[in-house]
Short mmCIF file of C-alpha atoms in Angstrom, two decimals:
data_model
loop_
_atom_site.label_atom_id
_atom_site.label_comp_id
_atom_site.label_asym_id
_atom_site.label_seq_id
_atom_site.Cartn_x
_atom_site.Cartn_y
_atom_site.Cartn_z
CA MET Z 195 -28.17 -7.85 54.88
CA TRP Z 196 -25.59 -5.97 51.78
CA PRO Z 197 -21.93 -5.40 53.46
CA ILE Z 198 -21.99 -8.63 55.13
CA LEU Z 199 -22.40 -10.16 50.94
CA GLN Z 200 -19.73 -8.31 49.49
CA ARG Z 201 -17.00 -9.04 53.00
CA GLU Z 202 -18.03 -12.81 52.49
CA LEU Z 203 -18.01 -11.88 48.38
CA ARG Z 204 -14.62 -10.71 49.03
CA GLU Z 205 -13.71 -12.37 51.47
CA GLN Z 206 -14.15 -16.28 49.20
CA ALA Z 207 -13.16 -15.04 46.07
CA ARG Z 208 -9.70 -14.17 47.70
CA GLN Z 209 -9.07 -17.38 48.71
CA ARG Z 210 -7.26 -20.41 46.61
CA SER Z 211 -9.19 -23.24 47.56
CA GLY Z 212 -12.48 -22.42 45.89
CA HIS Z 213 -10.54 -22.61 42.77
CA TRP Z 214 -9.09 -26.11 43.66
CA LEU Z 215 -12.16 -27.25 45.13
CA ARG Z 216 -13.98 -26.94 41.42
CA VAL Z 217 -11.01 -29.04 40.18
CA LEU Z 218 -11.16 -31.35 42.35
CA GLY Z 219 -15.50 -31.51 41.67
CA ALA Z 220 -15.45 -32.15 38.46
CA ALA Z 221 -12.32 -34.46 38.22
CA VAL Z 222 -13.50 -37.12 40.86
CA VAL Z 223 -17.25 -36.72 38.36
CA LEU Z 224 -14.84 -37.29 34.85
CA ALA Z 225 -13.08 -40.27 36.76
CA VAL Z 226 -16.26 -41.82 38.11
CA LEU Z 227 -17.07 -41.94 34.10
CA ALA Z 228 -14.28 -43.33 33.79
CA LEU Z 229 -15.65 -46.10 36.01
CA GLY Z 230 -18.74 -46.47 34.42
CA TRP Z 231 -17.95 -46.51 31.06
CA ASP Z 232 -16.18 -50.35 30.39
CA SER Z 233 -19.62 -52.22 29.41
CA SER Z 234 -19.49 -54.38 31.39
CA LEU Z 235 -20.08 -52.19 34.51
CA ILE Z 236 -22.32 -51.16 32.92
CA GLY Z 237 -24.83 -54.15 31.76
CA ARG Z 238 -27.40 -54.44 29.07
CA GLN Z 239 -27.49 -50.15 29.90
CA ARG Z 240 -26.87 -49.82 26.26
CA ASP Z 241 -27.04 -45.53 26.20
CA GLY Z 242 -26.60 -42.73 28.78
CA ARG Z 243 -29.24 -42.71 31.04
CA GLY Z 244 -27.25 -44.98 33.33
CA ILE Z 245 -24.32 -43.33 33.44
CA PHE Z 246 -26.77 -40.25 34.12
CA SER Z 247 -28.27 -42.08 37.17
CA GLY Z 248 -23.82 -42.87 38.27
CA LEU Z 249 -22.60 -39.87 37.47
CA ASN Z 250 -25.58 -37.95 40.14
CA HIS Z 251 -25.89 -40.46 43.25
CA VAL Z 252 -21.48 -39.70 42.59
CA LEU Z 253 -22.62 -35.76 42.99
CA VAL Z 254 -25.28 -35.80 45.50
CA THR Z 255 -23.19 -38.16 48.14
CA ALA Z 256 -20.89 -35.47 47.64
CA ILE Z 257 -23.11 -33.09 48.24
CA TRP Z 258 -23.80 -34.33 51.78
CA LEU Z 259 -19.69 -34.59 52.30
CA ILE Z 260 -18.56 -31.52 50.98
CA GLY Z 261 -21.39 -29.51 51.55
CA PRO Z 262 -22.09 -29.45 55.79
CA VAL Z 263 -18.08 -28.66 55.32
CA LEU Z 264 -17.99 -25.29 53.34
CA THR Z 265 -20.44 -24.05 55.52
CA ALA Z 266 -19.38 -26.03 59.62
CA ASP Z 267 -17.10 -22.63 60.62
CA CYS Z 268 -18.82 -19.32 58.65
CA LEU Z 269 -19.68 -18.50 62.08
CA SER Z 270 -18.14 -20.43 64.69
CA ARG Z 271 -14.65 -18.71 63.19
CA GLU Z 272 -16.04 -15.15 63.62
CA LYS Z 273 -17.48 -15.99 67.21
CA ARG Z 274 -13.67 -17.86 68.07
CA GLU Z 275 -11.85 -14.22 66.16
CA GLY Z 276 -13.83 -11.76 68.19
CA THR Z 277 -15.27 -10.69 64.80
CA LEU Z 278 -18.67 -11.98 66.13
CA GLY Z 279 -19.88 -8.84 68.71
CA LEU Z 280 -18.48 -6.12 65.81
CA LEU Z 281 -21.04 -6.29 63.55
CA PHE Z 282 -23.04 -6.32 65.93
CA LEU Z 283 -22.48 -3.03 66.19
CA THR Z 284 -23.14 -2.07 62.68
CA PRO Z 285 -27.29 -1.96 61.32
CA LEU Z 286 -26.95 -5.16 61.00
CA THR Z 287 -29.13 -7.93 62.98
CA ALA Z 288 -28.83 -12.12 63.93
CA ARG Z 289 -30.87 -12.39 60.58
CA ASP Z 290 -29.11 -10.53 57.99
CA VAL Z 291 -24.99 -11.90 59.06
CA VAL Z 292 -26.40 -16.15 59.09
CA VAL Z 293 -28.49 -14.92 55.68
CA GLY Z 294 -25.95 -13.06 53.94
CA LYS Z 295 -23.03 -16.06 55.32
CA ALA Z 296 -25.67 -18.52 53.86
CA PHE Z 297 -26.12 -17.30 50.35
CA VAL Z 298 -22.61 -16.48 50.26
CA HIS Z 299 -21.83 -20.36 51.30
CA ALA Z 300 -24.10 -21.78 49.10
CA LEU Z 301 -23.11 -19.89 45.95
CA ARG Z 302 -19.97 -21.15 46.32
CA ALA Z 303 -21.06 -24.74 46.50
CA PHE Z 304 -23.26 -24.19 43.74
CA THR Z 305 -20.69 -23.57 41.74
CA ILE Z 306 -18.63 -26.60 42.25
CA VAL Z 307 -21.94 -28.39 41.41
CA LEU Z 308 -22.00 -25.69 38.02
CA ALA Z 309 -18.42 -27.68 37.56
CA ALA Z 310 -19.27 -30.94 37.23
CA VAL Z 311 -21.85 -30.41 34.53
CA PRO Z 312 -19.82 -30.30 31.37
CA VAL Z 313 -19.07 -34.26 32.73
CA LEU Z 314 -22.73 -34.81 33.08
CA ALA Z 315 -23.09 -33.46 29.08
CA ILE Z 316 -21.60 -35.92 28.81
CA PRO Z 317 -24.31 -39.24 28.88
CA VAL Z 318 -26.51 -36.24 27.56
CA LEU Z 319 -24.91 -36.47 24.08
CA MET Z 320 -25.36 -40.15 24.19
CA GLY Z 321 -29.23 -40.13 24.61
CA GLY Z 322 -31.66 -41.46 26.85
CA VAL Z 323 -31.71 -39.09 29.08
CA ILE Z 324 -34.92 -36.33 28.59
CA TRP Z 325 -35.67 -32.92 30.00
CA LEU Z 326 -37.97 -34.52 32.87
CA ASP Z 327 -34.08 -36.20 33.86
CA ALA Z 328 -33.06 -32.26 33.78
CA VAL Z 329 -35.14 -31.21 35.56
CA ARG Z 330 -35.85 -33.72 38.53
CA MET Z 331 -32.09 -34.12 38.53
CA LEU Z 332 -31.91 -30.64 39.38
CA PHE Z 333 -34.02 -29.91 42.31
CA LEU Z 334 -32.88 -32.46 43.93
CA HIS Z 335 -29.92 -31.71 43.87
CA LEU Z 336 -30.99 -27.65 45.25
CA ALA Z 337 -32.17 -29.95 47.78
CA VAL Z 338 -30.01 -31.55 49.08
CA LEU Z 339 -27.48 -28.63 48.52
CA GLY Z 340 -29.99 -26.10 51.05
CA LEU Z 341 -30.39 -29.12 53.94
CA ALA Z 342 -26.67 -29.92 53.63
CA LEU Z 343 -25.46 -25.86 54.22
CA VAL Z 344 -27.98 -25.80 56.43
CA ALA Z 345 -26.78 -28.82 58.57
CA GLY Z 346 -22.57 -26.66 58.90
CA LEU Z 347 -24.40 -22.97 59.05
CA LEU Z 348 -26.49 -25.05 62.38
CA ALA Z 349 -23.49 -26.76 64.26
CA SER Z 350 -21.14 -23.44 63.24
CA SER Z 351 -24.48 -21.11 65.42
CA VAL Z 352 -23.47 -23.14 68.96
CA THR Z 353 -20.30 -24.37 69.26
CA THR Z 354 -16.93 -22.48 68.93
CA ASN Z 355 -14.31 -24.74 68.29
CA TRP Z 356 -13.45 -25.94 65.31
CA LEU Z 357 -13.18 -29.59 64.34
CA ARG Z 358 -16.37 -30.41 67.02
CA ALA Z 359 -18.13 -27.54 64.84
CA ARG Z 360 -17.05 -30.06 61.46
CA LEU Z 361 -18.09 -33.19 63.51
CA LEU Z 362 -21.56 -31.86 64.56
CA ALA Z 363 -21.87 -31.01 60.79
CA LEU Z 364 -21.89 -33.72 59.74
CA VAL Z 365 -23.97 -35.78 62.39
CA MET Z 366 -26.14 -33.03 61.65
CA ALA Z 367 -26.38 -34.48 57.72
CA ALA Z 368 -26.38 -37.08 58.22
CA GLY Z 369 -29.07 -37.06 60.61
CA ALA Z 370 -31.17 -34.54 57.66
CA ALA Z 371 -29.94 -37.33 54.94
CA VAL Z 372 -32.53 -39.59 57.07
CA THR Z 373 -34.73 -37.47 56.66
CA PHE Z 374 -34.17 -36.83 53.29
CA LEU Z 375 -34.57 -40.34 52.43
CA LEU Z 376 -38.03 -40.66 54.56
CA LEU Z 377 -39.93 -38.07 53.43
CA THR Z 378 -38.67 -39.41 49.06
CA VAL Z 379 -40.23 -43.12 50.72
CA PHE Z 380 -43.72 -40.84 51.68
CA PHE Z 381 -44.06 -38.77 48.96
CA ASN Z 382 -43.03 -42.12 46.87
CA ALA Z 383 -46.04 -44.49 48.91
CA CYS Z 384 -48.49 -41.58 48.71
CA GLN Z 385 -47.66 -41.34 45.40
CA THR Z 386 -48.60 -45.43 44.67
CA TRP Z 387 -52.04 -45.17 47.10
CA ILE Z 388 -52.89 -42.51 44.88
CA GLY Z 389 -52.46 -43.86 41.69
CA LEU Z 390 -53.99 -47.23 43.42
CA GLY Z 391 -57.89 -45.79 43.48
CA ASN Z 392 -60.19 -48.46 43.99
CA GLN Z 393 -57.70 -51.25 43.55
CA LYS Z 394 -56.66 -51.07 46.83
CA GLY Z 395 -58.04 -54.74 48.05
CA PRO Z 396 -56.31 -55.65 51.06
CA ALA Z 397 -53.52 -53.15 51.14
CA THR Z 398 -53.63 -51.05 53.24
CA PHE Z 399 -51.56 -47.37 53.21
CA GLY Z 400 -49.02 -48.60 55.73
CA MET Z 401 -48.04 -51.93 53.59
CA VAL Z 402 -47.42 -49.59 50.86
CA LEU Z 403 -44.73 -47.07 52.79
CA ASN Z 404 -43.34 -50.10 54.29
CA TYR Z 405 -43.24 -51.96 50.84
CA HIS Z 406 -41.66 -48.63 49.01
CA LEU Z 407 -39.04 -48.36 52.61
CA GLU Z 408 -37.94 -52.54 51.88
CA GLN Z 409 -37.51 -50.57 48.16
CA TRP Z 410 -35.30 -48.32 49.22
CA LEU Z 411 -32.95 -50.46 52.03
CA ARG Z 412 -31.99 -52.45 49.13
CA ARG Z 413 -31.28 -50.18 46.79
CA LEU Z 414 -29.22 -48.98 48.67
CA GLY Z 415 -27.54 -51.82 49.93
CA TYR Z 416 -26.98 -53.17 46.33
CA TYR Z 417 -25.12 -49.45 45.23
CA GLY Z 418 -22.47 -50.40 47.81
CA SER Z 419 -21.91 -54.64 47.08
CA ALA Z 420 -23.20 -54.41 43.31
CA HIS Z 421 -21.61 -51.95 40.39
CA SER Z 422 -23.34 -52.55 38.00
CA THR Z 423 -26.42 -51.89 39.90
CA PHE Z 424 -24.99 -48.42 40.76
CA TRP Z 425 -25.16 -47.13 37.41
CA LYS Z 426 -28.52 -48.67 37.07
CA PRO Z 427 -31.24 -45.92 36.00
CA GLU Z 428 -34.33 -45.51 38.07
CA GLY Z 429 -37.31 -45.34 36.85
CA GLY Z 430 -37.51 -47.77 33.68
CA GLY Z 431 -36.92 -46.34 30.45
CA GLY Z 432 -37.80 -42.51 30.94
CA ALA Z 433 -38.59 -40.08 33.34
CA SER Z 434 -42.44 -39.23 34.43
CA TRP Z 435 -44.30 -36.04 35.27
CA GLY Z 436 -45.14 -38.00 38.72
CA GLY Z 437 -41.01 -37.98 39.59
CA LEU Z 438 -41.02 -34.68 38.34
CA MET Z 439 -43.67 -33.86 40.95
CA LEU Z 440 -42.42 -35.98 43.98
CA ALA Z 441 -38.89 -33.76 43.59
CA VAL Z 442 -41.36 -30.62 43.48
CA ALA Z 443 -42.32 -31.69 47.02
CA LEU Z 444 -38.66 -33.00 47.95
CA LEU Z 445 -38.45 -28.73 47.35
CA ALA Z 446 -40.84 -27.74 49.14
CA CYS Z 447 -40.05 -30.20 51.84
CA SER Z 448 -36.67 -29.04 51.97
CA ILE Z 449 -37.13 -25.08 51.85
CA VAL Z 450 -39.48 -25.34 54.66
CA MET Z 451 -36.61 -27.14 56.60
CA ILE Z 452 -34.26 -25.04 55.62
CA TRP Z 453 -36.19 -21.73 56.78
CA VAL Z 454 -36.50 -23.24 60.80
CA ALA Z 455 -32.76 -23.94 60.75
CA VAL Z 456 -32.07 -20.64 59.31
CA ARG Z 457 -34.12 -19.40 62.64
CA PHE Z 458 -32.71 -22.22 65.21
CA ALA Z 459 -28.54 -20.40 63.41
CA THR Z 460 -30.75 -16.91 64.55
CA ALA Z 461 -31.32 -17.71 67.84
CA GLY Z 462 -27.87 -19.39 68.15
CA ILE Z 463 -25.78 -16.81 66.89
CA ARG Z 464 -28.18 -14.82 70.07
CA ARG Z 465 -27.72 -16.78 72.65
CA THR Z 466 -23.68 -18.36 71.67
CA TRP Z 467 -21.89 -14.60 70.55
CA GLN Z 468 -20.51 -13.79 74.05
CA ALA Z 469 -17.93 -16.11 75.68
CA GLN Z 470 -19.64 -17.85 78.33
CA PRO Z 471 -18.44 -21.25 80.66
CA PRO Z 472 -19.82 -24.24 79.79
CA PRO Z 473 -23.64 -25.33 81.57
CA PRO Z 474 -23.98 -27.54 84.79
CA ARG Z 475 -25.15 -30.46 82.32
CA VAL Z 476 -22.24 -29.43 79.75
CA ASN Z 477 -19.54 -30.03 82.53
CA ARG Z 478 -20.94 -33.51 83.68
CA ALA Z 479 -21.62 -34.61 80.41
CA MET Z 480 -17.78 -34.70 79.92
CA ASP Z 481 -16.75 -35.69 82.69
CA TRP Z 482 -18.93 -38.36 82.61
CA LEU Z 483 -17.53 -39.34 79.22
CA THR Z 484 -13.88 -38.94 80.73
CA ARG Z 485 -13.76 -40.69 84.34
CA VAL Z 486 -11.53 -44.08 84.65
CA ARG Z 487 -13.83 -47.49 84.73
CA ALA Z 488 -10.40 -49.55 85.10
CA PRO Z 489 -8.76 -49.60 88.35
CA LYS Z 490 -7.13 -46.29 89.62
CA THR Z 491 -3.83 -47.95 89.90
CA TRP Z 492 -3.70 -49.80 86.58
CA TRP Z 493 -4.86 -46.88 84.37
CA ARG Z 494 -2.47 -44.49 86.62
CA ARG Z 495 0.31 -46.50 85.54
CA LYS Z 496 -0.11 -46.34 81.86
CA ARG Z 497 -0.82 -43.62 81.36
CA SER Z 498 1.64 -42.13 82.82
CA ALA Z 499 4.34 -44.63 81.00
CA LEU Z 500 2.83 -43.76 77.65
CA LEU Z 501 3.14 -39.29 78.95
CA GLU Z 502 6.81 -40.16 79.40
CA ARG Z 503 6.61 -42.86 75.87
CA ASN Z 504 5.57 -40.40 74.16
CA PRO Z 505 3.34 -37.40 75.51
CA VAL Z 506 1.49 -36.82 72.08
CA VAL Z 507 0.68 -40.03 71.51
CA TRP Z 508 -0.78 -39.23 75.18
CA ARG Z 509 -2.12 -36.34 74.39
CA GLN Z 510 -4.44 -37.42 71.75
CA THR Z 511 -6.52 -39.87 73.33
CA SER Z 512 -7.13 -38.41 76.14
CA THR Z 513 -9.74 -35.68 75.70
CA TRP Z 514 -13.05 -36.28 75.39
CA SER Z 515 -13.47 -35.30 71.71
CA ALA Z 516 -11.12 -38.57 71.50
CA ARG Z 517 -13.42 -40.79 73.03
CA VAL Z 518 -16.58 -39.34 71.98
CA THR Z 519 -15.17 -40.60 68.56
CA THR Z 520 -13.31 -44.08 69.05
CA ALA Z 521 -16.52 -44.74 71.00
CA GLY Z 522 -18.97 -43.33 67.31
CA TRP Z 523 -17.05 -45.19 65.10
CA LEU Z 524 -16.72 -48.12 67.22
CA ILE Z 525 -20.77 -47.57 67.77
CA VAL Z 526 -21.13 -47.86 63.75
CA THR Z 527 -18.76 -50.67 62.39
CA MET Z 528 -21.27 -52.59 65.71
CA LEU Z 529 -24.06 -51.41 63.53
CA LEU Z 530 -22.50 -52.83 59.91
CA ALA Z 531 -21.39 -55.99 61.72
CA THR Z 532 -25.04 -56.67 62.64
CA ARG Z 533 -26.49 -56.13 59.44
CA ALA Z 534 -23.64 -58.55 57.71
CA ILE Z 535 -24.21 -61.19 60.72
CA MET Z 536 -28.15 -60.84 60.05
CA THR Z 537 -28.18 -61.40 56.40
CA ASP Z 538 -26.37 -64.49 56.33
CA GLY Z 539 -23.33 -63.65 53.96
CA SER Z 540 -25.69 -62.36 51.11
CA THR Z 541 -25.31 -59.08 48.62
CA TYR Z 542 -26.32 -57.43 51.57
CA SER Z 543 -23.59 -58.42 53.64
CA GLU Z 544 -21.30 -57.81 51.29
CA ALA Z 545 -22.62 -54.62 50.72
CA GLY Z 546 -22.12 -54.01 54.96
CA GLN Z 547 -18.43 -54.45 54.66
CA TRP Z 548 -17.70 -52.40 51.26
CA LEU Z 549 -19.18 -50.03 52.96
CA GLY Z 550 -18.03 -50.28 56.14
CA ARG Z 551 -14.34 -49.70 54.78
CA GLN Z 552 -15.24 -46.73 52.86
CA LEU Z 553 -16.47 -45.14 56.39
CA LEU Z 554 -14.24 -46.15 57.49
CA LEU Z 555 -11.34 -44.53 55.95
CA VAL Z 556 -13.34 -41.19 55.11
CA GLY Z 557 -12.70 -41.13 58.64
CA MET Z 558 -8.94 -41.04 59.00
CA ALA Z 559 -8.40 -38.97 56.23
CA PHE Z 560 -10.92 -36.20 58.55
CA ALA Z 561 -9.27 -37.18 61.04
CA ALA Z 562 -5.82 -36.59 59.80
CA ALA Z 563 -6.64 -33.92 57.05
CA SER Z 564 -7.46 -32.46 60.96
CA SER Z 565 -4.20 -32.49 62.78
CA PHE Z 566 -2.65 -30.38 64.17
CA ARG Z 567 -4.77 -27.80 61.78
CA GLU Z 568 -6.32 -26.05 65.51
CA GLU Z 569 -2.39 -26.31 66.71
CA LYS Z 570 -0.96 -24.25 63.21
CA ASP Z 571 -3.85 -22.03 64.02
CA SER Z 572 -3.15 -21.40 67.28
CA GLY Z 573 0.14 -20.93 67.59
CA GLY Z 574 0.41 -24.13 69.93
CA LEU Z 575 2.52 -25.97 67.21
CA GLU Z 576 6.02 -23.23 67.40
CA LEU Z 577 5.30 -23.90 71.29
CA LEU Z 578 6.11 -27.81 70.56
CA LEU Z 579 8.58 -27.59 68.27
CA VAL Z 580 10.67 -25.56 71.58
CA THR Z 581 10.68 -28.15 73.34
CA PRO Z 582 12.46 -31.22 73.55
CA LEU Z 583 10.20 -33.46 71.44
CA PRO Z 584 11.72 -33.57 67.56
CA PRO Z 585 9.29 -33.65 64.71
CA ARG Z 586 9.92 -36.95 63.92
CA GLN Z 587 8.81 -38.17 67.42
CA LEU Z 588 5.81 -35.75 67.03
CA VAL Z 589 4.60 -36.74 63.83
CA TYR Z 590 4.92 -40.74 64.81
CA GLY Z 591 2.94 -40.32 68.15
CA ARG Z 592 -0.26 -37.93 66.77
CA LEU Z 593 -0.01 -40.78 63.29
CA ARG Z 594 0.33 -43.33 66.59
CA GLY Z 595 -2.92 -41.64 68.33
CA MET Z 596 -5.00 -41.71 64.59
CA PHE Z 597 -4.75 -44.94 64.95
CA ARG Z 598 -5.32 -45.12 68.92
CA GLN Z 599 -9.03 -44.30 68.46
CA PHE Z 600 -9.59 -46.22 64.54
CA ALA Z 601 -8.11 -49.89 65.70
CA PRO Z 602 -10.93 -50.86 67.57
CA SER Z 603 -13.09 -50.32 64.47
CA VAL Z 604 -10.71 -51.93 61.81
CA ILE Z 605 -9.81 -55.16 64.48
CA LEU Z 606 -14.29 -55.65 64.97
CA LEU Z 607 -15.47 -54.53 60.66
CA LEU Z 608 -12.28 -57.12 59.84
CA LEU Z 609 -12.96 -60.12 62.38
CA VAL Z 610 -16.53 -59.98 61.62
CA GLN Z 611 -15.69 -60.81 57.58
CA GLY Z 612 -13.34 -62.64 58.52
CA ALA Z 613 -15.69 -64.80 60.81
CA LEU Z 614 -19.16 -64.80 58.11
CA ILE Z 615 -16.34 -65.87 54.89
CA VAL Z 616 -15.66 -69.66 57.74
CA MET Z 617 -18.87 -70.34 58.22
CA PHE Z 618 -19.70 -70.58 55.16
CA LEU Z 619 -16.46 -71.66 53.87
CA HIS Z 620 -19.02 -74.64 52.89
CA SER Z 621 -21.14 -72.09 50.58
CA TYR Z 622 -18.51 -70.79 48.79
CA ARG Z 623 -16.93 -74.00 47.71
CA ALA Z 624 -20.04 -75.26 46.44
CA LEU Z 625 -20.81 -72.45 44.55
CA GLY Z 626 -16.76 -72.61 42.97
CA GLU Z 627 -15.61 -70.03 45.26
CA ASP Z 628 -12.60 -71.41 46.27
CA GLU Z 629 -10.76 -67.93 46.66
CA THR Z 630 -12.68 -66.20 48.37
CA ALA Z 631 -11.06 -66.78 51.98
CA ALA Z 632 -7.16 -65.97 49.79
CA ALA Z 633 -9.30 -62.92 48.46
CA PHE Z 634 -10.59 -61.38 51.73
CA CYS Z 635 -6.77 -61.38 53.21
CA LEU Z 636 -5.10 -59.37 49.61
CA GLN Z 637 -8.06 -57.33 50.85
CA SER Z 638 -6.87 -56.82 54.50
CA ALA Z 639 -3.93 -56.53 53.62
CA GLU Z 640 -4.93 -53.87 50.56
CA PHE Z 641 -7.20 -52.31 53.94
CA MET Z 642 -4.99 -51.94 56.61
CA ALA Z 643 -1.67 -51.03 54.03
CA TRP Z 644 -4.42 -47.54 52.40
CA MET Z 645 -5.67 -46.87 56.45
CA ALA Z 646 -2.14 -46.11 57.26
CA ALA Z 647 -0.94 -44.28 53.94
CA THR Z 648 -4.02 -42.20 54.09
CA ALA Z 649 -2.97 -40.91 58.33
CA ALA Z 650 0.08 -39.88 56.14
CA LEU Z 651 -1.35 -38.25 53.47
CA GLY Z 652 -3.53 -35.59 55.55
CA MET Z 653 -1.65 -35.17 58.25
CA ALA Z 654 1.15 -33.90 55.90
CA LEU Z 655 -1.38 -32.05 53.53
CA ALA Z 656 -2.23 -30.33 56.50
CA PHE Z 657 1.12 -28.65 56.90
CA THR Z 658 0.70 -27.04 53.58
CA PRO Z 659 -1.45 -23.68 53.14
CA MET Z 660 -3.79 -25.91 50.91
CA SER Z 661 -8.19 -25.46 53.32
CA PHE Z 662 -8.65 -28.65 55.28
CA LEU Z 663 -12.19 -28.54 52.55
CA VAL Z 664 -9.34 -30.08 49.70
CA ALA Z 665 -7.01 -31.25 51.56
CA PHE Z 666 -9.77 -33.87 52.69
CA GLY Z 667 -11.09 -34.72 49.38
CA LEU Z 668 -7.51 -35.54 48.38
CA THR Z 669 -7.29 -37.82 51.02
CA ALA Z 670 -10.25 -39.60 50.66
CA VAL Z 671 -9.20 -39.80 47.29
CA ALA Z 672 -6.71 -41.32 47.07
CA HIS Z 673 -7.06 -44.94 47.40
CA HIS Z 674 -9.90 -44.57 44.40
CA LEU Z 675 -7.03 -43.12 42.31
CA ALA Z 676 -4.53 -46.32 43.17
CA MET Z 677 -8.05 -48.99 42.49
CA MET Z 678 -8.69 -46.87 39.60
CA LEU Z 679 -4.83 -48.01 38.43
CA GLY Z 680 -5.38 -51.42 39.05
CA GLY Z 681 -8.78 -51.47 37.43
CA GLY Z 682 -6.14 -50.47 34.24
CA LEU Z 683 -4.44 -53.15 35.07
CA GLU Z 684 -6.12 -55.59 35.19
CA LYS Z 685 -8.06 -54.67 31.42
CA LEU Z 686 -4.53 -54.86 30.33
CA ILE Z 687 -3.45 -58.42 31.95
CA PRO Z 688 -5.77 -61.28 31.05
CA GLU Z 689 -8.25 -63.17 32.30
CA SER Z 690 -7.96 -60.26 35.93
CA GLY Z 691 -10.65 -60.15 38.03
CA GLY Z 692 -13.36 -57.74 38.95
CA LEU Z 693 -12.25 -53.84 40.11
CA PHE Z 694 -13.63 -54.37 43.93
CA LEU Z 695 -12.35 -57.82 44.09
CA PRO Z 696 -10.28 -59.45 42.50
CA GLN Z 697 -11.12 -63.29 41.75
CA PHE Z 698 -8.71 -65.81 41.57
CA GLY Z 699 -7.75 -67.79 38.61
CA ARG Z 700 -6.61 -70.43 38.39
CA ASP Z 701 -3.03 -69.12 36.63
CA GLY Z 702 -3.56 -67.20 40.15
CA TRP Z 703 -0.14 -64.52 40.22
CA PRO Z 704 -2.42 -62.45 37.16
CA PRO Z 705 -5.40 -61.45 38.75
CA VAL Z 706 -2.97 -60.29 41.98
CA VAL Z 707 -1.14 -57.96 40.07
CA PRO Z 708 -3.53 -54.41 40.55
CA ALA Z 709 -3.91 -55.84 44.19
CA LEU Z 710 -0.14 -54.94 44.01
CA VAL Z 711 0.63 -52.05 42.71
CA SER Z 712 -2.71 -50.90 45.15
CA LEU Z 713 -0.09 -51.99 48.10
CA LEU Z 714 2.85 -50.53 46.28
CA LEU Z 715 0.96 -47.71 46.04
CA ALA Z 716 0.43 -47.29 49.83
CA GLY Z 717 3.65 -48.59 50.73
CA VAL Z 718 4.38 -45.57 48.58
CA THR Z 719 2.35 -42.55 49.10
CA LEU Z 720 2.85 -43.18 53.07
CA ARG Z 721 7.11 -43.37 53.08
CA VAL Z 722 7.07 -39.79 51.33
CA THR Z 723 3.82 -38.53 52.86
CA LEU Z 724 5.62 -39.03 56.61
CA ARG Z 725 8.97 -38.10 55.51
CA LEU Z 726 6.88 -34.60 52.96
CA ALA Z 727 5.70 -34.07 56.55
CA ILE Z 728 8.95 -34.60 59.03
CA ARG Z 729 10.54 -31.72 56.58
CA ARG Z 730 8.20 -29.30 56.57
CA LEU Z 731 8.15 -29.55 61.09
CA GLU Z 732 11.66 -29.28 60.55
CA GLU Z 733 11.89 -25.94 57.71
CA ARG Z 734 9.08 -24.36 59.65
CA ARG Z 735 7.01 -24.43 56.45
CA PHE Z 736 4.28 -24.77 58.06
CA LEU Z 737 4.14 -21.17 59.41
CA ARG Z 738 1.57 -18.58 56.34
CA GLY Z 739 4.18 -16.94 53.79
CA ARG Z 740 7.10 -20.00 53.65
#
């Protein structure tokens, strides 16, 4: 195993993306700390424990997003370049390769987490955080980090395409996150059941389990809608030994799950390290996904017209992966819309709306940061530039293709949110919130503007030597930087509204300024990044060494 460790450590040490990832991780946590520093956001919390809890929530979320992507291409790249077979010619076994790569990437991910430790020390110095809090969070972070990394490792062991491996890694990480949440609920219920002792009465373990599940779902819903709840410390005034034992139990379960995942990854690369045709069931599934269900004459005429008008858009929307992406985001939006409708426009409805917009922005950042990367690595982008298609048509065609993928989800989300506001307009007026409809219109314009700006920014960064993970991170947090700038302007303008939902005062114009600044920044970002992407294509600056 030692040779593979040396090889991977040397390779990772030479990559500049590792340094930028650590800088980006610390910058994001520091930015979140700046958002939570205001006492109006922290509420009645006057010590550092609320800030410590909020920063750890951000760190755990970042681990679930970044961890799978770190390991998603570690094995598939070896299979794609044909070097995995050369490794098997040495005395190395499949387990040595999997464990060695997993250890190196775990060390790389742990250094990114360590970059945020100085920021986490600030709430400790403020007081209110005891050593049990720090140890409990350390165990939880290790458990989450291990599960996130093995999710990418499993995805990398069963596929060769790098984009498919990353998408599959995120799906597996979502499953691991749900499993981790259910384990947390189960252990919390066990602690409560044991603590009741002889005072259980008519209560059953199922009732206790259902109560804790509802509490966790309620907490997740408030995190998305109420920023003050996000900074609320868990467990009251201080951590207990019971919370530490819960973290130890979760870490033990995670270690078992990691061991099982490594075994499956080892078996996966033994089975898929040679290039083989896909099995018949995969061919049948792909045929079912790409089968035309509309009238064939109309469909062929439409696709032919699109092919003649812009072949890039035609290619972007013709693959089965593009259709699966569109259908997947539409299903997620439908689930969030159903949740919002069932909650009758309450706080959970606002949480679903906020979560839906954030998920779509992150999805657009992922799609934009990965655009043209496969063509750039395989040399297909140079062949596209030899064709009569100008660089402007290539860029705008890919941009339109991404808009087509996300358009159904965006339209559905905005329609449901608008319908809920119309349904409960009388309730809002009774509460004196006459500005809700105007705020929704402004938010929708800001959201659509940043969807377009995110697509252009990610595409421009894809033509730079920047790694996919750094480009994805920068693209995903760009709209949050605009919100932070707008929030700073809100504090300078008297009687301004909230950061995430600008309230329109009676004077009308002052609270509109932060939203207009965000819209202006989105427009400038869209304009500048599109010109940058077109110029880099014209000058062939996407090639290595240029």
